[in-house]
Every structure is written in C-alpha cells, then in structure tokens.
Amino acid sequence: MRKVAILIPLTGLIFLVGCYWGRRAETTQPPVSIALTPSGTLVTGGQSITVTANVFDPSNQGATWTFSPLNFGALSNLTTTSVTYTAPLGFTKPTTVTITATSITNPLIASSVQISVSPIIVGLTPPAPQTVSQGGQAIFAVSVANYMTNPGVTWSLTPASGAGSLIDATPTVGATYVAPATVSAPVVVTLTATSIENAAATASLEITVLPSGGGPNVAIVNVDGGPVPGQTYANGAFTTVTICNPGSTTVCQTVDGILVDTGSYGLRILQSEIPFLKITPFVDGNGNTLENCASSPDGSYLWGPVAPFDIYVAGEVASSSLAQVITSSNIVVPDSCSNGGTTNQNTPQLLGANGILGIGPEPTDCTVAGVNYCDGSAQLTPPNLYYTCPSIGCATTDSSIVVADNMQVTNPVPSLLQVINNTSDNNGAILELPAVSGAQAAVTGTLIFGIGTETNNQLGSATVFTLDSSDNFTTVFNGQNLTSSFIDSGSNAIYFPGELPTCADNPQYYCPTSLTSLSAMNEGATQGENTVSFSVDNADNLFSSDASDAAFDTLAGPQGTYNSCSPGSSSSCTFDWGLPFFYGRSVYAAIDGQSISGAPTTPWWAY
Amino acid sequence: MKLYKHGLNAALIRGLSIALVTTLGLPFSAFATLGGSLDSVQADQAHLKANIKTTEGGAYTVHELRTPTDIVVREYVSPGGRVFGIAWRGPFIPDMQQLLGSYFRQYVLAAKAERERHVGRAPLSIQQEGLVVQTGGHMRAYFGRAYDPELLPAGASPDDVR
C-alpha cells in the first residue's frame, strides 16, 4: 500500500515534467503512464471483474499485475493490458482489494484500482433471540444478499436432537421451529441458516423454550453481572437486541448486554458495538448532525447522534425507530451537556453495558405527563437534550435546540409490531424476574411486550398504581410520606431515606448488623395501594462473600436524609424501587398515550 | 437554513428558529453558586426573568427560582450574605457547575470515584467534609441538594436545605 501511495504522485510529477520538456523540444519521447478501468467497482464472493490498462508506453511493453490483500481471491487471464480478478468465497467481512498494474518499461510507474468485495450475507427474520413455549412454534424467513448463483440456505438446529425440530424448511423462503412438547426447565437451542453457495455465510439465533409464557413478544433477560469481562454489574437486567439498517434484513448486528431500564425512554447503543451498521443521523445541508445528550443524576451523561434503526427484540420490531448512538471517541461536547466536567459513559467499561433499552412509561426522552419540553409546544427554551453540530464536532459553547417530537429519541415499545403478523404489543411492557434468595451469581427472567394484548401479558390480579405529573407515586415508609417515589429496573438497589447505618467499605449502601425486615406502602396518585415487605442485608458482607454474585435481593442504600421530607421538599422524598423489587414479581409499565382495555388511563405501574 | 433529510425539515427548521430566538433572549443557566454571595442571586433574578420567590427567615433567606423548563432551584443565603445550600427539582438536571461553583471539581471527583467503585446506575450520595450532595430521580424527574456544612449559619440545620 505504501509503495502505491508514493508511486502515484511520482506518475503525476513525471507527466508534468514531460509536458514541460515537450514544449521545449518536441522530439522528446512521451513518458510512460498507466490508466486503469474500471475503478470503485463492487463485486461479491466468487464474482469476477476484468481490469484493463491503458499503458502509454513508446516501447509498448505493457504492464505486470499484482493485488492485495495477499491471497484474497485470485488473478487470471493475465496479459500486458488486462487481468481478471476473481473474489474468493468463504469470507465474512466486506473487504477492499487493490489491483496494481506496473509498467514493464519503467517499474517505477504503477497505477491501482480498488474493488469492493462484499461477502454473502444470510439474514433471518426475525433476527433476534426468540422464546417459545413448550409445544409452540416460531416462524422464520430467510434472505440472502450478494449471492452469485444460489440464493438458498440449509437449516440446522444445535443440538440436533432432543431440542425441537424444523418443519416447512425451504432453501429460499424460511422454516418453522417446533419446540419439544414438554420441557421442565428452559431449553436453549440454536437455529442456523447456512448459504448453499458459501458455507462460511451463516445466520443464527438462540431460541429459548420455556415451560410456559414464551412467544414472539417475550425476550430473555439475564441478571448476570453484565457484558464486560472482569466487571460485575450488581442487579443489572440485560437483554439482547438486533439492530438493522432501516429496511434491511441482512445488514444487522445483534448486541447483547443491553440494560433493561424502566427509568428512561429510548434505545441508547454504544457506537463501538455496531461497527457494520450505516449510521444515518439527521444531517442538514451544512453537514450538521442532530446530537442527543442524556444526563444522569449520578454526574454522568451519554452523548451521540440520533439515528433511525429497525430495532428487533424477541419476535417484535420497531421500524425506523430513533435511537441514540453513543459516540465512542472523546469528542468535544457542549458544556451545557457535560456541565464542563462530568463523565461521558461512552465505553462498555464505563457504562457497564453495551447499551440501554429505556422502556419506561413515556414515549420519547423529552416528554413527561403529556408535556414535550423539547418541541417548542409547551415553552420555547430548549433544555439540554438536543444540539446540532458540524462534522468536526460541537463547540463547548454550543446551545441546545428545539426539536420536533418525531426527531427525538423514541421509546421503541409504542412502535413494536410482531414480525410474523403485525400484531401490536405496544402499549407497555412487563419485566418478570424470579425470586432471589440473598445473593446469586445469575438469574434469568423475561421481558414481555404488550399489556393485555396476548394470553401471556394479561394484567390479571395485578394492582395498578397511577402516576403524578412527574411520573411518581407515593411510598409511605417509617412515618415518611415519600411523594416522589418510583419503580426503576435501572437502579442497582432499593434506595430510600432510612435509619439504617451505611457501610464502612461501601458507603452508598446500607449495612445493618443483621438481615433487617422492613415494609412500606405504595399509593398511586389516584388509585392503587399495596404493602411491600422487603429485607435489607449488610452490603459489605454481600459484596465480599462471593465476587461472582450479581443478583442481590437484599441490597439497599440511602436516598436523601431520613425524616427530612416535608411538603414542598425537593429531596429526601423518594423511595427508589430498584431492581431487587422486581425479583419474584411481574412489574408492568404502561406508556403514556397508550390504552389498555379495562385499565386506568396511562401512564401507570402495576404489579 | 438548509433542508434536512428524512422529510422532517420543516419541523427542525422551525425548531432552530425558535432556538435562536430563545437563546438570544433568555439565557438559561445562571444560578448563584454554592459559597457565592447574595449579589449573584440578585443578578440571576433579572437575568433569568424567572418566577422568583424570596422568603426571609430569622436564620437565613430562601430564594426560589423557576426556569422556563420547570426546574425549581432554591438558594439558601445566610445573614452574612453567603449561599450555604442549594436544592433543586424538575424534569431536567440544572447545570451543576453553575450551581456548585468552586465545589464542582470536588463533586465530579467524588461522583467518579463512586461509579468506579460500583459500575451501574444509582442515586448519588456524597458525604464529605465541606460538601454534602444528594441527587436522584429518573428520566424527566430529577432532584437533589447540596450544602457546605461549614457554612450553615446559626439556627439552620442541614434539613432546611430541601
């Protein structure tokens, strides 16, 4: 590559010198030069292309041919003026091949063309991990991009026997997975479609067979310490999403380690986790992109462009849903987002996750109780959420802007449709985790889309708690009337103003001398009342007993100051029901603006 | 203004125009800072064109500012004219550097240390000599307070900063 880069300018220089000489002495021989055609061509695996050299050479000797990367495909039909390049089979990443012609008369003269070689890509639809109940079925379509002659696939299951079977499997249309008639515990099977033309091109996904409650609206959730090796994320519920370029079923990336967060709205995905996707943010004629800032109360933020993707989760898709792509590089961020010094959590290590799936009770990240603060409808001062920045990045002094609601980072749930039949499971979601006894390494639960839309997401006997204009309800605890309380799967623990001592080693948590049983009463804004019993254990002991533990039922910490909430207070009036509250419960989040048959007006929580 | 892609140009152009007007006409972030003087509060009143309520008490004075984006900030000023505590709540987090002033660096370092100790998402509770910060909430409903225990005037308690 370096050699080519040096030689091309040399060619130009000699040509210029030649012109000069030519004017002075018309008898001077023309210099040697080479022009190649075509350039910038796109070929797929196994496909051939002929490159032709126009060699301006008085001695008419022509050129020799080389290409790189080494052994990526082959050259044939070599002559002094043309060559045929054939792309290889059996590769999986888009590759740029450089073909170089070198003058035989003057080996210092060379010219190159670049050929883009695309692999065969197999895509399954839906592409994300699925669940199915015992005896149930799941239908998949297949598409193959960039094939030469054979658009077909073969289908397989791993393990091949004992974990269900395939019916109606065809090479070019799809296949139906049939689960075992009975399973006593979740069984995981991998479905794979393999290109007949190129066995290296495959698409696969995991199907989890559940004893009951599975289906296209159900995704698996793991509380397992998170996706970062060597780092244990306590009480984080993680799922897997597949993100595709809008309209594509083959240009997709499946990303695990996505934190399920009922305390925020919208998908926020680290740029580093979707390198093969084409990110198409809103861009104006001056090249300015629409950027989003998501601030957290812990003194951190997330920064990056707003871009549409087809977001697949379980058997559902939110098409052209606007997500935040968290910029991986440490670019300049406006001070009004960063506060001039807080932390951008733009790596898996800093975030503890590969992304955040915000599925709380609001439709976009700038709405609360029907008021959109960013679109200019309620008031004209834009809060620090949206910015437009030139391609070189923002300036620290850039101001936030007003943005229409259909350009804001969007909770994908209201857009969800089942891939196989376009059924809407879009009015809310249910996060269901098994009970945890003290501390465990991992537990597996489910994220169920829709409320009352399927047999597996009925409200049943759950109590509905309506919300105030800040999406809060009241928790009465130990004589305190905590009027700004909420449920948040994205909080690592239960946080409340209590009398328990904080820990010596982990002062963000409580450390009672022994397991302490407590209770609190939740009261909805206009309806809903329920007493919750919970226990708090010594967090220093919990964290030190087994480093691999990630699920803690009894982890709690201080929020504000005990007995300091009074009417009109800003702080110390909150009971934050974090992830431990979800253990052993099904918790429903109904989204503002959606309707649920037979239930109160949204938004609300239910459990 | 140039056209935007995705067929949503009109909306954003309208937005940009509004943004231009409002940022020129109504500076958003200008609060008094923790440890700062009474003068900075008074300057904010004119600057913000905000709904301001002042409550004078024996031990201290409370200045309550409401921004156009519904953030309510209470600034607690001692009889000596120093801001000893700040509390806030609203759909957005106010500019912490503006609020905390010379305490901002201490806040940033303490918050960073806490996140490095436990990766995850949690409310913040900083209890240090010379600075207490408590924050929390969820998207579009945040709250917090900060005070310097050493600046509390006679007759005021930490619970008063609320």
PDB file of C-alpha atoms in Angstrom, chain A residues 233 259 263 265 268 280 282-286 295-299 339 341 343 345 352 356 365 367 373 379-383 385 399 401-402 404 406-407 470-472 484 486 490-492 495 505-506 508-509 543 559-561 564 566-571 574, chain B residues 2-6 8 11-12 14-16 18-19 22-23 26 28 68-70 74 87-89 91-97 104 107-108 111-112 114-115 117-125 134-145 159 161-162:
ATOM      1  CA  TYR A 233     -22.682  -5.171  37.410  1.00  0.00           C
ATOM      2  CA  LEU A 259     -29.571  -2.896  30.147  1.00  0.00           C
ATOM      3  CA  GLY A 263     -36.455   4.579  34.381  1.00  0.00           C
ATOM      4  CA  TYR A 265     -37.009   6.147  27.401  1.00  0.00           C
ATOM      5  CA  ARG A 268     -29.013   4.120  23.558  1.00  0.00           C
ATOM      6  CA  THR A 280     -27.574   7.900   9.150  1.00  0.00           C
ATOM      7  CA  PHE A 282     -30.334  13.716  10.770  1.00  0.00           C
ATOM      8  CA  VAL A 283     -27.990  15.947   8.782  1.00  0.00           C
ATOM      9  CA  ASP A 284     -28.680  19.390   7.376  1.00  0.00           C
ATOM     10  CA  GLY A 285     -27.259  20.889   4.180  1.00  0.00           C
ATOM     11  CA  ASN A 286     -24.313  22.271   6.120  1.00  0.00           C
ATOM     12  CA  SER A 295     -27.767  13.307  31.682  1.00  0.00           C
ATOM     13  CA  SER A 296     -27.882  11.120  34.772  1.00  0.00           C
ATOM     14  CA  PRO A 297     -28.282  12.267  38.351  1.00  0.00           C
ATOM     15  CA  ASP A 298     -25.021  10.492  39.212  1.00  0.00           C
ATOM     16  CA  GLY A 299     -22.971  13.133  37.393  1.00  0.00           C
ATOM     17  CA  ASN A 339     -21.545  20.652  32.754  1.00  0.00           C
ATOM     18  CA  GLY A 341     -16.549  18.174  33.501  1.00  0.00           C
ATOM     19  CA  THR A 343     -18.180  11.869  32.691  1.00  0.00           C
ATOM     20  CA  GLN A 345     -20.026   6.924  29.736  1.00  0.00           C
ATOM     21  CA  GLY A 352     -21.271  -1.427  32.430  1.00  0.00           C
ATOM     22  CA  ILE A 356     -29.577   0.868  27.445  1.00  0.00           C
ATOM     23  CA  ASP A 365     -36.925  11.140  26.050  1.00  0.00           C
ATOM     24  CA  THR A 367     -41.817  14.011  27.453  1.00  0.00           C
ATOM     25  CA  TYR A 373     -40.283  20.081  26.647  1.00  0.00           C
ATOM     26  CA  GLN A 379     -42.352  26.516  26.193  1.00  0.00           C
ATOM     27  CA  LEU A 380     -39.651  27.877  23.924  1.00  0.00           C
ATOM     28  CA  THR A 381     -36.486  27.339  25.947  1.00  0.00           C
ATOM     29  CA  PRO A 382     -34.822  24.114  24.807  1.00  0.00           C
ATOM     30  CA  PRO A 383     -33.473  22.010  27.678  1.00  0.00           C
ATOM     31  CA  LEU A 385     -31.100  17.420  25.257  1.00  0.00           C
ATOM     32  CA  SER A 399     -26.582  25.892  22.688  1.00  0.00           C
ATOM     33  CA  ILE A 401     -32.088  23.499  20.146  1.00  0.00           C
ATOM     34  CA  VAL A 402     -35.795  22.869  19.854  1.00  0.00           C
ATOM     35  CA  ALA A 404     -39.911  18.181  16.828  1.00  0.00           C
ATOM     36  CA  ASN A 406     -40.659  12.900  15.590  1.00  0.00           C
ATOM     37  CA  MET A 407     -36.926  13.642  15.699  1.00  0.00           C
ATOM     38  CA  SER A 470     -43.661  13.697  37.309  1.00  0.00           C
ATOM     39  CA  ASP A 471     -44.454  10.000  36.782  1.00  0.00           C
ATOM     40  CA  ASN A 472     -44.084   9.369  40.502  1.00  0.00           C
ATOM     41  CA  SER A 484     -41.652  11.338  44.667  1.00  0.00           C
ATOM     42  CA  PHE A 486     -40.905   5.348  41.587  1.00  0.00           C
ATOM     43  CA  GLY A 490     -32.151   0.581  36.083  1.00  0.00           C
ATOM     44  CA  SER A 491     -31.350   1.280  39.735  1.00  0.00           C
ATOM     45  CA  ASN A 492     -28.873  -1.203  41.223  1.00  0.00           C
ATOM     46  CA  TYR A 495     -32.739   3.374  47.687  1.00  0.00           C
ATOM     47  CA  ASP A 505     -16.482  -0.146  52.786  1.00  0.00           C
ATOM     48  CA  ASN A 506     -19.428   0.692  50.501  1.00  0.00           C
ATOM     49  CA  GLN A 508     -23.516   4.060  49.074  1.00  0.00           C
ATOM     50  CA  TYR A 509     -25.251   1.070  50.651  1.00  0.00           C
ATOM     51  CA  PHE A 543     -20.203  -7.936  48.207  1.00  0.00           C
ATOM     52  CA  GLN A 559     -31.518   8.157  49.218  1.00  0.00           C
ATOM     53  CA  GLY A 560     -31.543  11.620  50.796  1.00  0.00           C
ATOM     54  CA  THR A 561     -31.762  12.015  54.558  1.00  0.00           C
ATOM     55  CA  SER A 564     -36.198  15.237  56.223  1.00  0.00           C
ATOM     56  CA  SER A 566     -41.779  17.705  54.239  1.00  0.00           C
ATOM     57  CA  PRO A 567     -44.374  19.113  51.855  1.00  0.00           C
ATOM     58  CA  GLY A 568     -42.620  21.090  49.127  1.00  0.00           C
ATOM     59  CA  SER A 569     -39.228  19.461  49.687  1.00  0.00           C
ATOM     60  CA  SER A 570     -37.045  18.847  46.646  1.00  0.00           C
ATOM     61  CA  SER A 571     -35.120  15.919  48.030  1.00  0.00           C
ATOM     62  CA  THR A 574     -38.072   9.461  47.221  1.00  0.00           C
TER      63      THR A 574
ATOM     64  CA  LYS B   2     -30.736  24.175   4.613  1.00  0.00           C
ATOM     65  CA  LEU B   3     -33.136  21.332   4.134  1.00  0.00           C
ATOM     66  CA  TYR B   4     -32.950  18.318   6.373  1.00  0.00           C
ATOM     67  CA  LYS B   5     -33.129  14.687   5.349  1.00  0.00           C
ATOM     68  CA  HIS B   6     -35.823  12.196   6.305  1.00  0.00           C
ATOM     69  CA  LEU B   8     -38.800  16.296   8.603  1.00  0.00           C
ATOM     70  CA  ALA B  11     -40.141  20.859  11.930  1.00  0.00           C
ATOM     71  CA  LEU B  12     -36.456  21.183  12.650  1.00  0.00           C
ATOM     72  CA  ARG B  14     -38.973  25.807  12.947  1.00  0.00           C
ATOM     73  CA  GLY B  15     -37.168  24.418  15.951  1.00  0.00           C
ATOM     74  CA  LEU B  16     -33.878  26.017  15.017  1.00  0.00           C
ATOM     75  CA  ILE B  18     -37.184  29.159  17.903  1.00  0.00           C
ATOM     76  CA  ALA B  19     -33.920  28.080  19.480  1.00  0.00           C
ATOM     77  CA  THR B  22     -34.826  31.976  22.822  1.00  0.00           C
ATOM     78  CA  THR B  23     -31.127  31.556  23.376  1.00  0.00           C
ATOM     79  CA  LEU B  26     -33.389  34.260  27.617  1.00  0.00           C
ATOM     80  CA  PHE B  28     -30.879  29.693  30.675  1.00  0.00           C
ATOM     81  CA  PRO B  68     -38.808  28.131  31.799  1.00  0.00           C
ATOM     82  CA  THR B  69     -38.110  24.365  31.680  1.00  0.00           C
ATOM     83  CA  ASP B  70     -39.734  23.973  35.121  1.00  0.00           C
ATOM     84  CA  ARG B  74     -33.834  27.077  45.926  1.00  0.00           C
ATOM     85  CA  ALA B  87     -31.797  22.386  46.345  1.00  0.00           C
ATOM     86  CA  TRP B  88     -33.428  21.642  43.022  1.00  0.00           C
ATOM     87  CA  ARG B  89     -36.057  19.534  41.349  1.00  0.00           C
ATOM     88  CA  PRO B  91     -37.662  17.476  34.581  1.00  0.00           C
ATOM     89  CA  PHE B  92     -34.003  18.335  33.847  1.00  0.00           C
ATOM     90  CA  ILE B  93     -30.789  18.425  35.815  1.00  0.00           C
ATOM     91  CA  PRO B  94     -29.593  22.006  36.304  1.00  0.00           C
ATOM     92  CA  ASP B  95     -26.040  22.949  35.329  1.00  0.00           C
ATOM     93  CA  MET B  96     -24.085  21.519  38.234  1.00  0.00           C
ATOM     94  CA  GLN B  97     -21.021  23.636  37.516  1.00  0.00           C
ATOM     95  CA  PHE B 104     -17.863  21.428  41.290  1.00  0.00           C
ATOM     96  CA  TYR B 107     -18.376  16.812  43.262  1.00  0.00           C
ATOM     97  CA  VAL B 108     -17.085  15.454  39.935  1.00  0.00           C
ATOM     98  CA  ALA B 111     -19.104  11.008  41.737  1.00  0.00           C
ATOM     99  CA  LYS B 112     -16.435   9.441  39.505  1.00  0.00           C
ATOM    100  CA  GLU B 114     -18.310   6.196  43.360  1.00  0.00           C
ATOM    101  CA  ARG B 115     -19.059   4.979  39.819  1.00  0.00           C
ATOM    102  CA  ARG B 117     -16.326   1.545  42.906  1.00  0.00           C
ATOM    103  CA  HIS B 118     -19.667   0.176  41.652  1.00  0.00           C
ATOM    104  CA  VAL B 119     -20.500   0.194  37.963  1.00  0.00           C
ATOM    105  CA  GLY B 120     -24.179   0.843  37.441  1.00  0.00           C
ATOM    106  CA  ARG B 121     -26.917   3.389  37.829  1.00  0.00           C
ATOM    107  CA  ALA B 122     -27.698   4.748  41.244  1.00  0.00           C
ATOM    108  CA  PRO B 123     -28.536   7.964  43.044  1.00  0.00           C
ATOM    109  CA  LEU B 124     -25.602   9.927  44.345  1.00  0.00           C
ATOM    110  CA  SER B 125     -24.770  10.450  47.997  1.00  0.00           C
ATOM    111  CA  GLN B 134     -27.581  14.068  47.339  1.00  0.00           C
ATOM    112  CA  THR B 135     -29.174  13.528  43.927  1.00  0.00           C
ATOM    113  CA  GLY B 136     -31.626  11.106  42.428  1.00  0.00           C
ATOM    114  CA  GLY B 137     -34.691  10.600  40.304  1.00  0.00           C
ATOM    115  CA  HIS B 138     -35.444   9.133  36.916  1.00  0.00           C
ATOM    116  CA  MET B 139     -35.568  10.500  33.383  1.00  0.00           C
ATOM    117  CA  ARG B 140     -37.664  13.722  33.351  1.00  0.00           C
ATOM    118  CA  ALA B 141     -37.972  13.861  37.157  1.00  0.00           C
ATOM    119  CA  TYR B 142     -34.765  14.708  38.955  1.00  0.00           C
ATOM    120  CA  PHE B 143     -33.962  16.246  42.293  1.00  0.00           C
ATOM    121  CA  GLY B 144     -31.045  16.988  44.515  1.00  0.00           C
ATOM    122  CA  ARG B 145     -29.475  19.200  47.098  1.00  0.00           C
ATOM    123  CA  ASP B 159     -32.621  19.530  56.768  1.00  0.00           C
ATOM    124  CA  VAL B 161     -31.833  22.775  52.574  1.00  0.00           C
ATOM    125  CA  ARG B 162     -34.669  20.957  50.893  1.00  0.00           C
TER     126      ARG B 162
END
